[in-house]
């Protein structure tokens, strides 16, 4: 297992276009998180899945954002009608089980640039 | 709400210098505390963690002690190397909201030979 995989690594899009990112968590990790990291800031929580159920969404996730995790395996994050303010690194993380001793493993992220 | 504050960078040190990066937190309950590191061009990696008061996390020569009385989790290393140059994030997980991790803003460290 090579860890959490994210695709693409970089995406440049024109304002107003839709984009979709993919995250493949570590096998058998039932918890999956999406974060957004802007330049000079720490990652900010966006949303959380336990298996296929989306159980929490941040206020940061406007109605232009949607995430899915069909079948509880890979996840996608879609941004519709992109804006320049959406430019950021989008990080995915997975963990195997609940509890304070559980480590979240992060992917290398997808860097989105909206021009 | 829960939050993490850490010292602002960038921090520049000479090789073999002593490192301290301060971190304080605000949380309800009993959070777990973490230090993550992000090397240039790489993803976030867990550096060390502590899950209860007075626990000391350690890894690769780095240490941090969970201090409940001062709500702090300062990162220290006795002798830094050039390869330690990275951005360091203090973080917490409060265990009440699906264990999501709340990060501080990060501190950039540059170690010069």
JSON list of C-alpha atoms in Angstrom, two decimals:
[
{"chain": "A", "resi": 1, "resn": "UNK", "atom": "CA", "xyz": [0.00, 0.00, 0.00]},
{"chain": "A", "resi": 2, "resn": "UNK", "atom": "CA", "xyz": [1.45, 3.33, -1.02]},
{"chain": "A", "resi": 3, "resn": "UNK", "atom": "CA", "xyz": [-0.61, 5.57, 1.20]},
{"chain": "A", "resi": 4, "resn": "UNK", "atom": "CA", "xyz": [-3.31, 8.10, 0.39]},
{"chain": "A", "resi": 5, "resn": "UNK", "atom": "CA", "xyz": [-3.31, 8.97, -3.29]},
{"chain": "A", "resi": 6, "resn": "UNK", "atom": "CA", "xyz": [-4.73, 12.14, -4.79]},
{"chain": "A", "resi": 7, "resn": "UNK", "atom": "CA", "xyz": [-5.30, 12.99, -8.42]},
{"chain": "A", "resi": 8, "resn": "UNK", "atom": "CA", "xyz": [-4.49, 15.28, -10.11]},
{"chain": "A", "resi": 9, "resn": "UNK", "atom": "CA", "xyz": [-1.56, 16.83, -8.27]},
{"chain": "A", "resi": 10, "resn": "UNK", "atom": "CA", "xyz": [-2.05, 20.15, -9.99]},
{"chain": "A", "resi": 11, "resn": "UNK", "atom": "CA", "xyz": [-5.04, 21.70, -11.73]},
{"chain": "A", "resi": 12, "resn": "UNK", "atom": "CA", "xyz": [-5.27, 25.05, -13.47]},
{"chain": "A", "resi": 13, "resn": "UNK", "atom": "CA", "xyz": [-8.75, 26.11, -14.48]},
{"chain": "A", "resi": 14, "resn": "UNK", "atom": "CA", "xyz": [-10.52, 29.19, -15.71]},
{"chain": "A", "resi": 15, "resn": "UNK", "atom": "CA", "xyz": [-12.94, 30.97, -13.44]},
{"chain": "A", "resi": 16, "resn": "UNK", "atom": "CA", "xyz": [-16.43, 29.57, -13.82]},
{"chain": "A", "resi": 17, "resn": "UNK", "atom": "CA", "xyz": [-15.35, 26.08, -14.81]},
{"chain": "A", "resi": 18, "resn": "UNK", "atom": "CA", "xyz": [-16.10, 22.96, -12.79]},
{"chain": "A", "resi": 19, "resn": "UNK", "atom": "CA", "xyz": [-13.34, 20.79, -11.39]},
{"chain": "A", "resi": 20, "resn": "UNK", "atom": "CA", "xyz": [-13.29, 17.37, -9.74]},
{"chain": "A", "resi": 21, "resn": "UNK", "atom": "CA", "xyz": [-10.57, 15.87, -7.58]},
{"chain": "A", "resi": 22, "resn": "UNK", "atom": "CA", "xyz": [-10.15, 12.27, -6.58]},
{"chain": "A", "resi": 23, "resn": "UNK", "atom": "CA", "xyz": [-8.82, 10.72, -3.39]},
{"chain": "A", "resi": 24, "resn": "UNK", "atom": "CA", "xyz": [-7.96, 7.06, -2.88]},
{"chain": "A", "resi": 25, "resn": "UNK", "atom": "CA", "xyz": [-7.55, 6.35, 0.83]},
{"chain": "A", "resi": 26, "resn": "UNK", "atom": "CA", "xyz": [-5.46, 3.63, 2.36]},
{"chain": "A", "resi": 27, "resn": "UNK", "atom": "CA", "xyz": [-7.21, 0.29, 1.91]},
{"chain": "A", "resi": 28, "resn": "UNK", "atom": "CA", "xyz": [-9.66, -0.57, 4.67]},
{"chain": "A", "resi": 29, "resn": "UNK", "atom": "CA", "xyz": [-9.57, 2.91, 6.17]},
{"chain": "A", "resi": 30, "resn": "UNK", "atom": "CA", "xyz": [-13.22, 3.69, 6.74]},
{"chain": "A", "resi": 31, "resn": "UNK", "atom": "CA", "xyz": [-12.72, 7.34, 7.73]},
{"chain": "A", "resi": 32, "resn": "UNK", "atom": "CA", "xyz": [-11.95, 9.93, 5.07]},
{"chain": "A", "resi": 33, "resn": "UNK", "atom": "CA", "xyz": [-11.48, 13.69, 5.45]},
{"chain": "A", "resi": 34, "resn": "UNK", "atom": "CA", "xyz": [-11.09, 16.59, 3.04]},
{"chain": "A", "resi": 35, "resn": "UNK", "atom": "CA", "xyz": [-9.18, 19.72, 4.02]},
{"chain": "A", "resi": 36, "resn": "UNK", "atom": "CA", "xyz": [-8.30, 22.95, 2.26]},
{"chain": "A", "resi": 37, "resn": "UNK", "atom": "CA", "xyz": [-4.96, 24.71, 2.77]},
{"chain": "A", "resi": 38, "resn": "UNK", "atom": "CA", "xyz": [-4.33, 28.23, 1.56]},
{"chain": "A", "resi": 39, "resn": "UNK", "atom": "CA", "xyz": [-0.88, 29.77, 1.33]},
{"chain": "A", "resi": 40, "resn": "UNK", "atom": "CA", "xyz": [0.67, 30.40, 4.72]},
{"chain": "A", "resi": 41, "resn": "UNK", "atom": "CA", "xyz": [-2.18, 28.77, 6.62]},
{"chain": "A", "resi": 42, "resn": "UNK", "atom": "CA", "xyz": [-2.82, 25.44, 8.24]},
{"chain": "A", "resi": 43, "resn": "UNK", "atom": "CA", "xyz": [-5.26, 23.00, 6.68]},
{"chain": "A", "resi": 44, "resn": "UNK", "atom": "CA", "xyz": [-8.94, 23.73, 7.33]},
{"chain": "A", "resi": 45, "resn": "UNK", "atom": "CA", "xyz": [-11.49, 20.94, 7.68]},
{"chain": "A", "resi": 46, "resn": "UNK", "atom": "CA", "xyz": [-14.05, 20.68, 4.88]},
{"chain": "A", "resi": 47, "resn": "UNK", "atom": "CA", "xyz": [-15.90, 17.40, 5.24]},
{"chain": "A", "resi": 48, "resn": "UNK", "atom": "CA", "xyz": [-15.81, 13.89, 6.69]},
{"chain": "A", "resi": 49, "resn": "UNK", "atom": "CA", "xyz": [-17.00, 10.47, 5.54]},
{"chain": "A", "resi": 50, "resn": "UNK", "atom": "CA", "xyz": [-17.40, 7.32, 7.51]},
{"chain": "A", "resi": 51, "resn": "UNK", "atom": "CA", "xyz": [-17.60, 4.63, 4.87]},
{"chain": "A", "resi": 52, "resn": "UNK", "atom": "CA", "xyz": [-20.02, 6.05, 2.30]},
{"chain": "A", "resi": 53, "resn": "UNK", "atom": "CA", "xyz": [-21.87, 8.35, 4.69]},
{"chain": "A", "resi": 54, "resn": "UNK", "atom": "CA", "xyz": [-20.99, 12.04, 4.73]},
{"chain": "A", "resi": 55, "resn": "UNK", "atom": "CA", "xyz": [-21.38, 12.84, 8.42]},
{"chain": "A", "resi": 56, "resn": "UNK", "atom": "CA", "xyz": [-20.03, 16.36, 8.76]},
{"chain": "A", "resi": 57, "resn": "UNK", "atom": "CA", "xyz": [-19.59, 19.37, 6.53]},
{"chain": "A", "resi": 58, "resn": "UNK", "atom": "CA", "xyz": [-17.82, 22.59, 7.40]},
{"chain": "A", "resi": 59, "resn": "UNK", "atom": "CA", "xyz": [-19.40, 25.99, 6.88]},
{"chain": "A", "resi": 60, "resn": "UNK", "atom": "CA", "xyz": [-16.50, 26.57, 4.50]},
{"chain": "A", "resi": 61, "resn": "UNK", "atom": "CA", "xyz": [-18.16, 24.15, 2.10]},
{"chain": "A", "resi": 62, "resn": "UNK", "atom": "CA", "xyz": [-20.43, 26.42, 0.09]},
{"chain": "A", "resi": 63, "resn": "UNK", "atom": "CA", "xyz": [-23.19, 25.06, -2.12]},
{"chain": "A", "resi": 64, "resn": "UNK", "atom": "CA", "xyz": [-20.71, 25.06, -5.02]},
{"chain": "A", "resi": 65, "resn": "UNK", "atom": "CA", "xyz": [-18.79, 22.28, -3.30]},
{"chain": "A", "resi": 66, "resn": "UNK", "atom": "CA", "xyz": [-19.91, 18.68, -3.20]},
{"chain": "A", "resi": 67, "resn": "UNK", "atom": "CA", "xyz": [-18.18, 15.52, -2.09]},
{"chain": "A", "resi": 68, "resn": "UNK", "atom": "CA", "xyz": [-19.03, 11.89, -2.52]},
{"chain": "A", "resi": 69, "resn": "UNK", "atom": "CA", "xyz": [-17.68, 8.57, -1.44]},
{"chain": "A", "resi": 70, "resn": "UNK", "atom": "CA", "xyz": [-19.59, 5.91, -3.32]},
{"chain": "A", "resi": 71, "resn": "UNK", "atom": "CA", "xyz": [-19.18, 2.41, -1.94]},
{"chain": "A", "resi": 72, "resn": "UNK", "atom": "CA", "xyz": [-17.04, 3.74, 0.86]},
{"chain": "A", "resi": 73, "resn": "UNK", "atom": "CA", "xyz": [-13.80, 3.54, -1.10]},
{"chain": "A", "resi": 74, "resn": "UNK", "atom": "CA", "xyz": [-12.44, 6.47, -3.14]},
{"chain": "A", "resi": 75, "resn": "UNK", "atom": "CA", "xyz": [-13.87, 9.94, -2.76]},
{"chain": "A", "resi": 76, "resn": "UNK", "atom": "CA", "xyz": [-14.38, 12.87, -5.11]},
{"chain": "A", "resi": 77, "resn": "UNK", "atom": "CA", "xyz": [-14.58, 16.57, -4.36]},
{"chain": "A", "resi": 78, "resn": "UNK", "atom": "CA", "xyz": [-16.25, 18.72, -6.99]},
{"chain": "A", "resi": 79, "resn": "UNK", "atom": "CA", "xyz": [-16.20, 22.49, -7.17]},
{"chain": "A", "resi": 80, "resn": "UNK", "atom": "CA", "xyz": [-18.72, 24.09, -9.51]},
{"chain": "A", "resi": 81, "resn": "UNK", "atom": "CA", "xyz": [-18.37, 27.56, -11.04]},
{"chain": "A", "resi": 82, "resn": "UNK", "atom": "CA", "xyz": [-14.88, 28.01, -9.63]},
{"chain": "A", "resi": 83, "resn": "UNK", "atom": "CA", "xyz": [-13.83, 31.38, -8.25]},
{"chain": "A", "resi": 84, "resn": "UNK", "atom": "CA", "xyz": [-10.34, 32.79, -7.74]},
{"chain": "A", "resi": 85, "resn": "UNK", "atom": "CA", "xyz": [-10.83, 32.42, -4.01]},
{"chain": "A", "resi": 86, "resn": "UNK", "atom": "CA", "xyz": [-11.02, 28.65, -4.49]},
{"chain": "A", "resi": 87, "resn": "UNK", "atom": "CA", "xyz": [-7.32, 28.57, -5.36]},
{"chain": "A", "resi": 88, "resn": "UNK", "atom": "CA", "xyz": [-5.74, 26.41, -2.67]},
{"chain": "A", "resi": 89, "resn": "UNK", "atom": "CA", "xyz": [-4.28, 23.01, -1.89]},
{"chain": "A", "resi": 90, "resn": "UNK", "atom": "CA", "xyz": [-6.97, 20.40, -1.32]},
{"chain": "A", "resi": 91, "resn": "UNK", "atom": "CA", "xyz": [-5.86, 17.63, 1.01]},
{"chain": "A", "resi": 92, "resn": "UNK", "atom": "CA", "xyz": [-7.39, 14.25, 1.65]},
{"chain": "A", "resi": 93, "resn": "UNK", "atom": "CA", "xyz": [-6.71, 12.14, 4.72]},
{"chain": "A", "resi": 94, "resn": "UNK", "atom": "CA", "xyz": [-7.85, 8.74, 5.91]},
{"chain": "A", "resi": 95, "resn": "UNK", "atom": "CA", "xyz": [-7.77, 6.87, 9.19]},
{"chain": "A", "resi": 96, "resn": "UNK", "atom": "CA", "xyz": [-8.69, 3.33, 10.14]},
{"chain": "A", "resi": 97, "resn": "UNK", "atom": "CA", "xyz": [-10.82, 3.68, 13.24]},
{"chain": "A", "resi": 98, "resn": "UNK", "atom": "CA", "xyz": [-12.19, 6.17, 15.71]},
{"chain": "A", "resi": 99, "resn": "UNK", "atom": "CA", "xyz": [-10.43, 7.20, 18.88]},
{"chain": "A", "resi": 100, "resn": "UNK", "atom": "CA", "xyz": [-7.67, 9.50, 20.06]},
{"chain": "A", "resi": 101, "resn": "UNK", "atom": "CA", "xyz": [-4.84, 7.13, 19.20]},
{"chain": "A", "resi": 102, "resn": "UNK", "atom": "CA", "xyz": [-5.78, 6.99, 15.57]},
{"chain": "A", "resi": 103, "resn": "UNK", "atom": "CA", "xyz": [-3.45, 8.74, 13.17]},
{"chain": "A", "resi": 104, "resn": "UNK", "atom": "CA", "xyz": [-4.78, 10.48, 10.08]},
{"chain": "A", "resi": 105, "resn": "UNK", "atom": "CA", "xyz": [-2.67, 9.81, 6.99]},
{"chain": "A", "resi": 106, "resn": "UNK", "atom": "CA", "xyz": [-2.55, 12.61, 4.46]},
{"chain": "A", "resi": 107, "resn": "UNK", "atom": "CA", "xyz": [-2.15, 12.57, 0.71]},
{"chain": "A", "resi": 108, "resn": "UNK", "atom": "CA", "xyz": [0.12, 14.98, -1.11]},
{"chain": "A", "resi": 109, "resn": "UNK", "atom": "CA", "xyz": [-2.79, 17.13, -2.13]},
{"chain": "A", "resi": 110, "resn": "UNK", "atom": "CA", "xyz": [-4.20, 18.67, -5.27]},
{"chain": "A", "resi": 111, "resn": "UNK", "atom": "CA", "xyz": [-3.12, 22.24, -5.94]},
{"chain": "A", "resi": 112, "resn": "UNK", "atom": "CA", "xyz": [-5.88, 24.20, -7.64]},
{"chain": "A", "resi": 113, "resn": "UNK", "atom": "CA", "xyz": [-5.19, 27.47, -9.41]},
{"chain": "A", "resi": 114, "resn": "UNK", "atom": "CA", "xyz": [-8.17, 29.41, -10.72]},
{"chain": "A", "resi": 115, "resn": "UNK", "atom": "CA", "xyz": [-7.24, 32.02, -13.33]},
{"chain": "B", "resi": 1, "resn": "UNK", "atom": "CA", "xyz": [-14.58, 26.56, 19.51]},
{"chain": "B", "resi": 2, "resn": "UNK", "atom": "CA", "xyz": [-11.40, 24.56, 19.46]},
{"chain": "B", "resi": 3, "resn": "UNK", "atom": "CA", "xyz": [-8.32, 26.29, 18.12]},
{"chain": "B", "resi": 4, "resn": "UNK", "atom": "CA", "xyz": [-4.55, 26.13, 17.98]},
{"chain": "B", "resi": 5, "resn": "UNK", "atom": "CA", "xyz": [-2.09, 29.00, 18.13]},
{"chain": "B", "resi": 6, "resn": "UNK", "atom": "CA", "xyz": [1.57, 28.68, 17.32]},
{"chain": "B", "resi": 7, "resn": "UNK", "atom": "CA", "xyz": [4.51, 31.02, 17.04]},
{"chain": "B", "resi": 8, "resn": "UNK", "atom": "CA", "xyz": [4.83, 32.83, 13.77]},
{"chain": "B", "resi": 9, "resn": "UNK", "atom": "CA", "xyz": [7.73, 32.20, 11.49]},
{"chain": "B", "resi": 10, "resn": "UNK", "atom": "CA", "xyz": [9.74, 32.03, 9.56]},
{"chain": "B", "resi": 11, "resn": "UNK", "atom": "CA", "xyz": [12.35, 30.72, 11.94]},
{"chain": "B", "resi": 12, "resn": "UNK", "atom": "CA", "xyz": [15.94, 30.53, 10.74]},
{"chain": "B", "resi": 13, "resn": "UNK", "atom": "CA", "xyz": [18.53, 28.60, 12.73]},
{"chain": "B", "resi": 14, "resn": "UNK", "atom": "CA", "xyz": [22.08, 27.48, 12.23]},
{"chain": "B", "resi": 15, "resn": "UNK", "atom": "CA", "xyz": [22.77, 23.77, 12.12]},
{"chain": "B", "resi": 16, "resn": "UNK", "atom": "CA", "xyz": [23.08, 22.20, 15.60]},
{"chain": "B", "resi": 17, "resn": "UNK", "atom": "CA", "xyz": [21.12, 25.03, 17.24]},
{"chain": "B", "resi": 18, "resn": "UNK", "atom": "CA", "xyz": [18.34, 24.36, 19.76]},
{"chain": "B", "resi": 19, "resn": "UNK", "atom": "CA", "xyz": [14.80, 24.60, 18.45]},
{"chain": "B", "resi": 20, "resn": "UNK", "atom": "CA", "xyz": [11.62, 25.57, 20.24]},
{"chain": "B", "resi": 21, "resn": "UNK", "atom": "CA", "xyz": [8.33, 26.20, 18.46]},
{"chain": "B", "resi": 22, "resn": "UNK", "atom": "CA", "xyz": [5.61, 27.30, 20.84]},
{"chain": "B", "resi": 23, "resn": "UNK", "atom": "CA", "xyz": [2.08, 25.97, 20.58]},
{"chain": "B", "resi": 24, "resn": "UNK", "atom": "CA", "xyz": [-0.97, 26.64, 22.74]},
{"chain": "B", "resi": 25, "resn": "UNK", "atom": "CA", "xyz": [-4.48, 25.37, 22.32]},
{"chain": "B", "resi": 26, "resn": "UNK", "atom": "CA", "xyz": [-8.07, 26.01, 23.30]},
{"chain": "B", "resi": 27, "resn": "UNK", "atom": "CA", "xyz": [-10.32, 22.99, 23.55]},
{"chain": "B", "resi": 28, "resn": "UNK", "atom": "CA", "xyz": [-13.21, 21.54, 25.46]},
{"chain": "B", "resi": 29, "resn": "UNK", "atom": "CA", "xyz": [-12.68, 18.15, 26.98]},
{"chain": "B", "resi": 30, "resn": "UNK", "atom": "CA", "xyz": [-9.43, 16.28, 26.61]},
{"chain": "B", "resi": 31, "resn": "UNK", "atom": "CA", "xyz": [-7.95, 16.64, 23.15]},
{"chain": "B", "resi": 32, "resn": "UNK", "atom": "CA", "xyz": [-5.15, 14.65, 21.62]},
{"chain": "B", "resi": 33, "resn": "UNK", "atom": "CA", "xyz": [-2.27, 16.83, 20.45]},
{"chain": "B", "resi": 34, "resn": "UNK", "atom": "CA", "xyz": [-0.09, 16.45, 17.39]},
{"chain": "B", "resi": 35, "resn": "UNK", "atom": "CA", "xyz": [2.81, 17.93, 15.54]},
{"chain": "B", "resi": 36, "resn": "UNK", "atom": "CA", "xyz": [2.71, 17.46, 11.77]},
{"chain": "B", "resi": 37, "resn": "UNK", "atom": "CA", "xyz": [5.56, 18.30, 9.42]},
{"chain": "B", "resi": 38, "resn": "UNK", "atom": "CA", "xyz": [5.42, 19.25, 5.76]},
{"chain": "B", "resi": 39, "resn": "UNK", "atom": "CA", "xyz": [8.71, 18.99, 3.90]},
{"chain": "B", "resi": 40, "resn": "UNK", "atom": "CA", "xyz": [9.08, 20.95, 0.66]},
{"chain": "B", "resi": 41, "resn": "UNK", "atom": "CA", "xyz": [7.03, 19.33, -2.10]},
{"chain": "B", "resi": 42, "resn": "UNK", "atom": "CA", "xyz": [5.67, 16.62, 0.16]},
{"chain": "B", "resi": 43, "resn": "UNK", "atom": "CA", "xyz": [2.45, 15.88, 2.01]},
{"chain": "B", "resi": 44, "resn": "UNK", "atom": "CA", "xyz": [1.72, 16.29, 5.69]},
{"chain": "B", "resi": 45, "resn": "UNK", "atom": "CA", "xyz": [3.34, 13.70, 7.95]},
{"chain": "B", "resi": 46, "resn": "UNK", "atom": "CA", "xyz": [2.65, 13.03, 11.58]},
{"chain": "B", "resi": 47, "resn": "UNK", "atom": "CA", "xyz": [5.81, 13.86, 13.54]},
{"chain": "B", "resi": 48, "resn": "UNK", "atom": "CA", "xyz": [4.66, 13.04, 17.06]},
{"chain": "B", "resi": 49, "resn": "UNK", "atom": "CA", "xyz": [1.58, 12.94, 19.25]},
{"chain": "B", "resi": 50, "resn": "UNK", "atom": "CA", "xyz": [0.40, 12.86, 22.85]},
{"chain": "B", "resi": 51, "resn": "UNK", "atom": "CA", "xyz": [-3.04, 11.74, 23.93]},
{"chain": "B", "resi": 52, "resn": "UNK", "atom": "CA", "xyz": [-3.23, 12.75, 27.59]},
{"chain": "B", "resi": 53, "resn": "UNK", "atom": "CA", "xyz": [-1.84, 15.25, 30.05]},
{"chain": "B", "resi": 54, "resn": "UNK", "atom": "CA", "xyz": [1.89, 14.93, 30.88]},
{"chain": "B", "resi": 55, "resn": "UNK", "atom": "CA", "xyz": [2.47, 12.53, 27.98]},
{"chain": "B", "resi": 56, "resn": "UNK", "atom": "CA", "xyz": [5.62, 13.22, 26.00]},
{"chain": "B", "resi": 57, "resn": "UNK", "atom": "CA", "xyz": [5.64, 12.54, 22.30]},
{"chain": "B", "resi": 58, "resn": "UNK", "atom": "CA", "xyz": [8.98, 12.02, 20.59]},
{"chain": "B", "resi": 59, "resn": "UNK", "atom": "CA", "xyz": [10.30, 11.15, 17.16]},
{"chain": "B", "resi": 60, "resn": "UNK", "atom": "CA", "xyz": [13.47, 11.85, 15.14]},
{"chain": "B", "resi": 61, "resn": "UNK", "atom": "CA", "xyz": [14.97, 13.82, 18.04]},
{"chain": "B", "resi": 62, "resn": "UNK", "atom": "CA", "xyz": [11.91, 16.05, 18.39]},
{"chain": "B", "resi": 63, "resn": "UNK", "atom": "CA", "xyz": [9.94, 16.13, 21.64]},
{"chain": "B", "resi": 64, "resn": "UNK", "atom": "CA", "xyz": [6.78, 17.77, 22.92]},
{"chain": "B", "resi": 65, "resn": "UNK", "atom": "CA", "xyz": [5.04, 17.43, 26.30]},
{"chain": "B", "resi": 66, "resn": "UNK", "atom": "CA", "xyz": [1.28, 17.77, 26.77]},
{"chain": "B", "resi": 67, "resn": "UNK", "atom": "CA", "xyz": [0.84, 20.44, 29.44]},
{"chain": "B", "resi": 68, "resn": "UNK", "atom": "CA", "xyz": [-2.79, 20.71, 30.47]},
{"chain": "B", "resi": 69, "resn": "UNK", "atom": "CA", "xyz": [-2.18, 23.39, 33.09]},
{"chain": "B", "resi": 70, "resn": "UNK", "atom": "CA", "xyz": [-0.72, 25.75, 30.51]},
{"chain": "B", "resi": 71, "resn": "UNK", "atom": "CA", "xyz": [-2.65, 24.31, 27.53]},
{"chain": "B", "resi": 72, "resn": "UNK", "atom": "CA", "xyz": [0.62, 24.01, 25.64]},
{"chain": "B", "resi": 73, "resn": "UNK", "atom": "CA", "xyz": [2.46, 21.50, 23.47]},
{"chain": "B", "resi": 74, "resn": "UNK", "atom": "CA", "xyz": [5.76, 23.13, 22.57]},
{"chain": "B", "resi": 75, "resn": "UNK", "atom": "CA", "xyz": [8.02, 21.38, 20.05]},
{"chain": "B", "resi": 76, "resn": "UNK", "atom": "CA", "xyz": [11.72, 21.08, 20.88]},
{"chain": "B", "resi": 77, "resn": "UNK", "atom": "CA", "xyz": [14.84, 19.61, 19.36]},
{"chain": "B", "resi": 78, "resn": "UNK", "atom": "CA", "xyz": [18.27, 19.82, 20.85]},
{"chain": "B", "resi": 79, "resn": "UNK", "atom": "CA", "xyz": [20.29, 20.02, 17.64]},
{"chain": "B", "resi": 80, "resn": "UNK", "atom": "CA", "xyz": [18.64, 20.79, 14.33]},
{"chain": "B", "resi": 81, "resn": "UNK", "atom": "CA", "xyz": [19.91, 19.66, 10.95]},
{"chain": "B", "resi": 82, "resn": "UNK", "atom": "CA", "xyz": [19.51, 21.13, 7.48]},
{"chain": "B", "resi": 83, "resn": "UNK", "atom": "CA", "xyz": [17.17, 18.26, 6.69]},
{"chain": "B", "resi": 84, "resn": "UNK", "atom": "CA", "xyz": [14.76, 19.54, 9.38]},
{"chain": "B", "resi": 85, "resn": "UNK", "atom": "CA", "xyz": [13.88, 22.52, 7.19]},
{"chain": "B", "resi": 86, "resn": "UNK", "atom": "CA", "xyz": [10.11, 22.28, 6.76]},
{"chain": "B", "resi": 87, "resn": "UNK", "atom": "CA", "xyz": [6.81, 23.74, 7.91]},
{"chain": "B", "resi": 88, "resn": "UNK", "atom": "CA", "xyz": [5.64, 22.47, 11.30]},
{"chain": "B", "resi": 89, "resn": "UNK", "atom": "CA", "xyz": [1.96, 22.40, 12.26]},
{"chain": "B", "resi": 90, "resn": "UNK", "atom": "CA", "xyz": [0.63, 22.00, 15.77]},
{"chain": "B", "resi": 91, "resn": "UNK", "atom": "CA", "xyz": [-2.78, 20.36, 15.82]},
{"chain": "B", "resi": 92, "resn": "UNK", "atom": "CA", "xyz": [-5.44, 18.84, 18.01]},
{"chain": "B", "resi": 93, "resn": "UNK", "atom": "CA", "xyz": [-8.20, 16.31, 17.75]},
{"chain": "B", "resi": 94, "resn": "UNK", "atom": "CA", "xyz": [-10.92, 16.68, 20.32]},
{"chain": "B", "resi": 95, "resn": "UNK", "atom": "CA", "xyz": [-12.40, 13.24, 19.88]},
{"chain": "B", "resi": 96, "resn": "UNK", "atom": "CA", "xyz": [-15.95, 14.60, 19.93]},
{"chain": "B", "resi": 97, "resn": "UNK", "atom": "CA", "xyz": [-16.40, 15.45, 16.29]},
{"chain": "B", "resi": 98, "resn": "UNK", "atom": "CA", "xyz": [-15.31, 12.44, 14.29]},
{"chain": "B", "resi": 99, "resn": "UNK", "atom": "CA", "xyz": [-11.71, 13.03, 15.36]},
{"chain": "B", "resi": 100, "resn": "UNK", "atom": "CA", "xyz": [-11.17, 15.71, 12.78]},
{"chain": "B", "resi": 101, "resn": "UNK", "atom": "CA", "xyz": [-7.85, 17.47, 13.21]},
{"chain": "B", "resi": 102, "resn": "UNK", "atom": "CA", "xyz": [-7.71, 21.20, 13.81]},
{"chain": "B", "resi": 103, "resn": "UNK", "atom": "CA", "xyz": [-4.45, 22.77, 12.72]},
{"chain": "B", "resi": 104, "resn": "UNK", "atom": "CA", "xyz": [-2.51, 25.84, 13.72]},
{"chain": "B", "resi": 105, "resn": "UNK", "atom": "CA", "xyz": [-1.21, 28.18, 11.00]},
{"chain": "B", "resi": 106, "resn": "UNK", "atom": "CA", "xyz": [2.18, 26.50, 10.73]},
{"chain": "B", "resi": 107, "resn": "UNK", "atom": "CA", "xyz": [5.73, 27.65, 11.45]},
{"chain": "B", "resi": 108, "resn": "UNK", "atom": "CA", "xyz": [8.31, 27.60, 8.68]},
{"chain": "B", "resi": 109, "resn": "UNK", "atom": "CA", "xyz": [11.77, 26.50, 9.78]},
{"chain": "B", "resi": 110, "resn": "UNK", "atom": "CA", "xyz": [14.92, 27.00, 7.74]},
{"chain": "B", "resi": 111, "resn": "UNK", "atom": "CA", "xyz": [18.17, 25.49, 8.98]},
{"chain": "B", "resi": 112, "resn": "UNK", "atom": "CA", "xyz": [21.33, 26.86, 7.42]},
{"chain": "B", "resi": 113, "resn": "UNK", "atom": "CA", "xyz": [24.70, 25.06, 7.40]}
]
